[in-house]
GROMACS .gro file of C-alpha atoms in nm:
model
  176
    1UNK     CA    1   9.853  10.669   7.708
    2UNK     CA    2   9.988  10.404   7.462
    3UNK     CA    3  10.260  10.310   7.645
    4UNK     CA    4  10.045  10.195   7.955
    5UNK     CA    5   9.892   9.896   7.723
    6UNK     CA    6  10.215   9.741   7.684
    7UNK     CA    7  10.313   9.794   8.038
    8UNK     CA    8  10.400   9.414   8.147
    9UNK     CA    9  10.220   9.437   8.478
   10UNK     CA   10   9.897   9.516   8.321
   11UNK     CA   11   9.911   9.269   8.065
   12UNK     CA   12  10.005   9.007   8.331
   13UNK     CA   13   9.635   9.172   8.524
   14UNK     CA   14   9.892   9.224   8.807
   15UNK     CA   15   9.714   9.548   8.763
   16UNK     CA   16   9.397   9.465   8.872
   17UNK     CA   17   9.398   9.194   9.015
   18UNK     CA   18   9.640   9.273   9.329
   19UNK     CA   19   9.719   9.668   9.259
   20UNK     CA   20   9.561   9.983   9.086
   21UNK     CA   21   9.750  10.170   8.821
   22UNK     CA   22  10.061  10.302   8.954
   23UNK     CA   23  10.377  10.556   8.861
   24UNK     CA   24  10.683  10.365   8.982
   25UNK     CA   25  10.923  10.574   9.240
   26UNK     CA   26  11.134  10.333   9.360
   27UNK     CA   27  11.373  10.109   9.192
   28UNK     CA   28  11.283   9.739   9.287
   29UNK     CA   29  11.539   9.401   9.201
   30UNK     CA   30  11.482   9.075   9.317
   31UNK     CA   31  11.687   8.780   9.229
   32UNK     CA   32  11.675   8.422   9.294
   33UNK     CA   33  12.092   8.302   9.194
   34UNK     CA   34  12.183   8.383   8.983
   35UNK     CA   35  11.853   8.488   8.799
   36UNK     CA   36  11.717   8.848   8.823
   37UNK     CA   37  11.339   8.890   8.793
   38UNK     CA   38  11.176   9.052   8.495
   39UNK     CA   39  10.817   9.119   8.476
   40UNK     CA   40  10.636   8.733   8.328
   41UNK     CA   41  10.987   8.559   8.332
   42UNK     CA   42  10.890   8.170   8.431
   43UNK     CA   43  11.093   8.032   8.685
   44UNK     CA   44  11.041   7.659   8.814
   45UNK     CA   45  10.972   7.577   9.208
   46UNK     CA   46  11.305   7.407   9.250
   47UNK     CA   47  11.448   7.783   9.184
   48UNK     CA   48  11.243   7.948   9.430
   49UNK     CA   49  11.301   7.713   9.687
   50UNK     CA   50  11.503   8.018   9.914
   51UNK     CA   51  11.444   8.351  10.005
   52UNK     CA   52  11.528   8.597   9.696
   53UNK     CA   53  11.786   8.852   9.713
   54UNK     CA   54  11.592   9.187   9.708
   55UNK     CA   55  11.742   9.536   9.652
   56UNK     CA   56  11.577   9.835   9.758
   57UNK     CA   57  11.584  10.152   9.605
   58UNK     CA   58  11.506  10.504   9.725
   59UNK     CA   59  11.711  10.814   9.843
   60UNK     CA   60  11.805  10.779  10.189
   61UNK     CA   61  11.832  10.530  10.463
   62UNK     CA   62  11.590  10.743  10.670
   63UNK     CA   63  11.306  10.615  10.423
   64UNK     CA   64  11.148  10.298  10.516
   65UNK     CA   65  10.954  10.037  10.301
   66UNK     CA   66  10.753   9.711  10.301
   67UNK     CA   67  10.770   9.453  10.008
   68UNK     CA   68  10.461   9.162  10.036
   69UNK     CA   69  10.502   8.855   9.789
   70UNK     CA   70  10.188   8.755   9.715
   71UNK     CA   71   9.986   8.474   9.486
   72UNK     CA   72   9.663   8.596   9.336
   73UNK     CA   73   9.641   8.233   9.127
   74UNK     CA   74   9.583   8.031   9.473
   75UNK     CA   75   9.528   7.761   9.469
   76UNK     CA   76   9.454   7.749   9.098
   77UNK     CA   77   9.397   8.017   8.844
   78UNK     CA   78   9.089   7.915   8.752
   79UNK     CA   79   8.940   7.923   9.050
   80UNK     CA   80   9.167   8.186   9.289
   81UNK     CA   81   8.968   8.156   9.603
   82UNK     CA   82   9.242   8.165   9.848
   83UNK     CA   83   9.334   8.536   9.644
   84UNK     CA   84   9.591   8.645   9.704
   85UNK     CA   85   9.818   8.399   9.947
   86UNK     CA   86  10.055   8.573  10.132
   87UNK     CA   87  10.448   8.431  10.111
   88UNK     CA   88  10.632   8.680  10.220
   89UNK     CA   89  10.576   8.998  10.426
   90UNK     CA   90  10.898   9.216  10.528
   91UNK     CA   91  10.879   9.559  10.653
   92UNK     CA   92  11.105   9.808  10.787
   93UNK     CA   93  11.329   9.801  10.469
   94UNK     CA   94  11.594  10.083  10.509
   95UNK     CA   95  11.589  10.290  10.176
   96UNK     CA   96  11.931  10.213   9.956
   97UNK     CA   97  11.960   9.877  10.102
   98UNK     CA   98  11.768   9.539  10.085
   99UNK     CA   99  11.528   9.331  10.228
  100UNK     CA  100  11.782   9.187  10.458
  101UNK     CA  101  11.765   9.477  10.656
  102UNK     CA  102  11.419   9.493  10.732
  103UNK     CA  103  11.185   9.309  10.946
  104UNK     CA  104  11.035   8.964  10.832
  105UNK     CA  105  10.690   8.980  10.943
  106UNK     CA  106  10.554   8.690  10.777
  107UNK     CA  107  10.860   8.437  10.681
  108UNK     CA  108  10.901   8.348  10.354
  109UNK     CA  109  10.736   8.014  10.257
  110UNK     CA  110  10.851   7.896   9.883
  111UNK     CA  111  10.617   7.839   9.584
  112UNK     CA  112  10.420   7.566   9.524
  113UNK     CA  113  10.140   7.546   9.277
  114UNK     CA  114  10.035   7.240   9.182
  115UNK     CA  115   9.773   7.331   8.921
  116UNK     CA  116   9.819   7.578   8.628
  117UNK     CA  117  10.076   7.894   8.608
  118UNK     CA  118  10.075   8.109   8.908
  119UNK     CA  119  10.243   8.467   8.926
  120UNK     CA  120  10.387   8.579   9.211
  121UNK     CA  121  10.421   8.948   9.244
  122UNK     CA  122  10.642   9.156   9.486
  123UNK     CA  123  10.504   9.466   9.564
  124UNK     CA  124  10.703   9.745   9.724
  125UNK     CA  125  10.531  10.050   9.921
  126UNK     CA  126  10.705  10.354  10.110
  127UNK     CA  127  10.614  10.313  10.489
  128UNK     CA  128  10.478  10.678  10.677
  129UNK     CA  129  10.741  10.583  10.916
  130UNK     CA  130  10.934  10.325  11.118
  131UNK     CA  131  10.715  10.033  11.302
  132UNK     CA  132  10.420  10.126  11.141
  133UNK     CA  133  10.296   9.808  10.985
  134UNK     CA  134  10.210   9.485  11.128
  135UNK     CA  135  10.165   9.128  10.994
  136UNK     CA  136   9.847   8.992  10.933
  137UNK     CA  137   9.681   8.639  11.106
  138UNK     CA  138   9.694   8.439  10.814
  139UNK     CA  139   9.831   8.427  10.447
  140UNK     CA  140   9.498   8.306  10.249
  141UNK     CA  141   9.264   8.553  10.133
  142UNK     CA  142   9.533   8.865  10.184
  143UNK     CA  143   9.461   9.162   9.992
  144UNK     CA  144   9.734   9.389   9.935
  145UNK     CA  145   9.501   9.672   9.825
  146UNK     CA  146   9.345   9.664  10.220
  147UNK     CA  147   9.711   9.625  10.393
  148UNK     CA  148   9.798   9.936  10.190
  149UNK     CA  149   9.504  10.110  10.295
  150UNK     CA  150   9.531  10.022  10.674
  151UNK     CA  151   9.847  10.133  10.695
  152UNK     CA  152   9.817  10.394  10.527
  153UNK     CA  153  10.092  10.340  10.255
  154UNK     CA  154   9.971  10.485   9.991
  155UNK     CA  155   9.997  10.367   9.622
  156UNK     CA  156  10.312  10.108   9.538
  157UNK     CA  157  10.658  10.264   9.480
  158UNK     CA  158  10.706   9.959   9.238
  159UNK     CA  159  10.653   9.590   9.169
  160UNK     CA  160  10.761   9.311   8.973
  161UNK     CA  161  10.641   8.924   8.918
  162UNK     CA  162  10.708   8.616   8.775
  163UNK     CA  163  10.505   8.297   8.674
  164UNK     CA  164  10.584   7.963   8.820
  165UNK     CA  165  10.383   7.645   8.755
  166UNK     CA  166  10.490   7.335   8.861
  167UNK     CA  167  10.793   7.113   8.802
  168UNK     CA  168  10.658   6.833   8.572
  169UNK     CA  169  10.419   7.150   8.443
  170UNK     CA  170  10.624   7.244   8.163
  171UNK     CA  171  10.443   7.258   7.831
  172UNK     CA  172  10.688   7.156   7.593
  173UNK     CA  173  10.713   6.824   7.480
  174UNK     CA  174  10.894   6.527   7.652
  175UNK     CA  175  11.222   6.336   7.477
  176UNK     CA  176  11.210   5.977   7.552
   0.00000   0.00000   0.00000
């Protein structure tokens, strides 16, 4: 397959490092205002500061999902041992709407990295059924491949990410 080289999420190592390979079912859009995620956009902290806007796809309202927002860079990319810290954990999502609808399990707590570029990746997976899922003790050292696999929900539907690094963190030079 030639196309699944270029495919953004495995030349980010989303694939891999948080999910296996995966055939996307489900459209997926999240947007911090007015900005809509795309797959290695850069977006500062001061953006991310609220919840995103999150739009779930899907065929009925019978269908339920859970999205997890996760960092697999924490606390630094170089040395991820806190992989993957959990910021956001919402389940319940009725299909057709948003995560608005759904059940925050884990509330969402804002980026922060304070050494290198970090992605943070939103993962979406179809639920078996309603109240199905539960949140986890803590965020560090979450693994989104074992949640799936506990609760039994299967391979993602689809996911997106974007890099953040932090404010003063941004490579170009400096006008004085």
């Amino acid at each position: 397959m030639a196309g699944r080289d270029r495919d953004p999420l495995v030349v980010g190592r989303v694939v891999g490092d948080v999910i296996d390979p995966f055939v996307r079912t489900t459209n997926l859009g999240v947007s911090y205002r007015p900005r809509t995620i795309s797959n290695g956009c850069e977006l500062k902290p001061s953006m991310v500061v609220h919840q995103p806007r999150v739009e779930v796809g899907g065929s009925d309202m019978r269908t339920f999902y859970t999205l997890v927002m996760v960092d697999p860079d924490a606390p630094s990319p170089s040395d991820p041992n806190l992989r993957e810290y959990l910021h956001w954990l919402v389940i319940d999502i009725p299909g057709t709407t948003g995560a608005a609808f759904g059940q925050e399990v884990m509330c969402y707590e804002s980026p922060r990295p304070t050494l290198g570029v970090h992605r943070f990746v939103f993962v979406l997976f179809q639920q078996l059924g309603r109240q199905t899922v539960y949140a986890p003790g803590w965020r560090q050292n979450f693994n989104t491949r074992d949640f799936a696999e506990l609760y039994n929900l299967g391979p993602p539907v689809a996911a997106v990410y974007f890099n953040c690094q932090r404010e003063a963190g941004s490579g170009g030079r400096r006008m004085y």
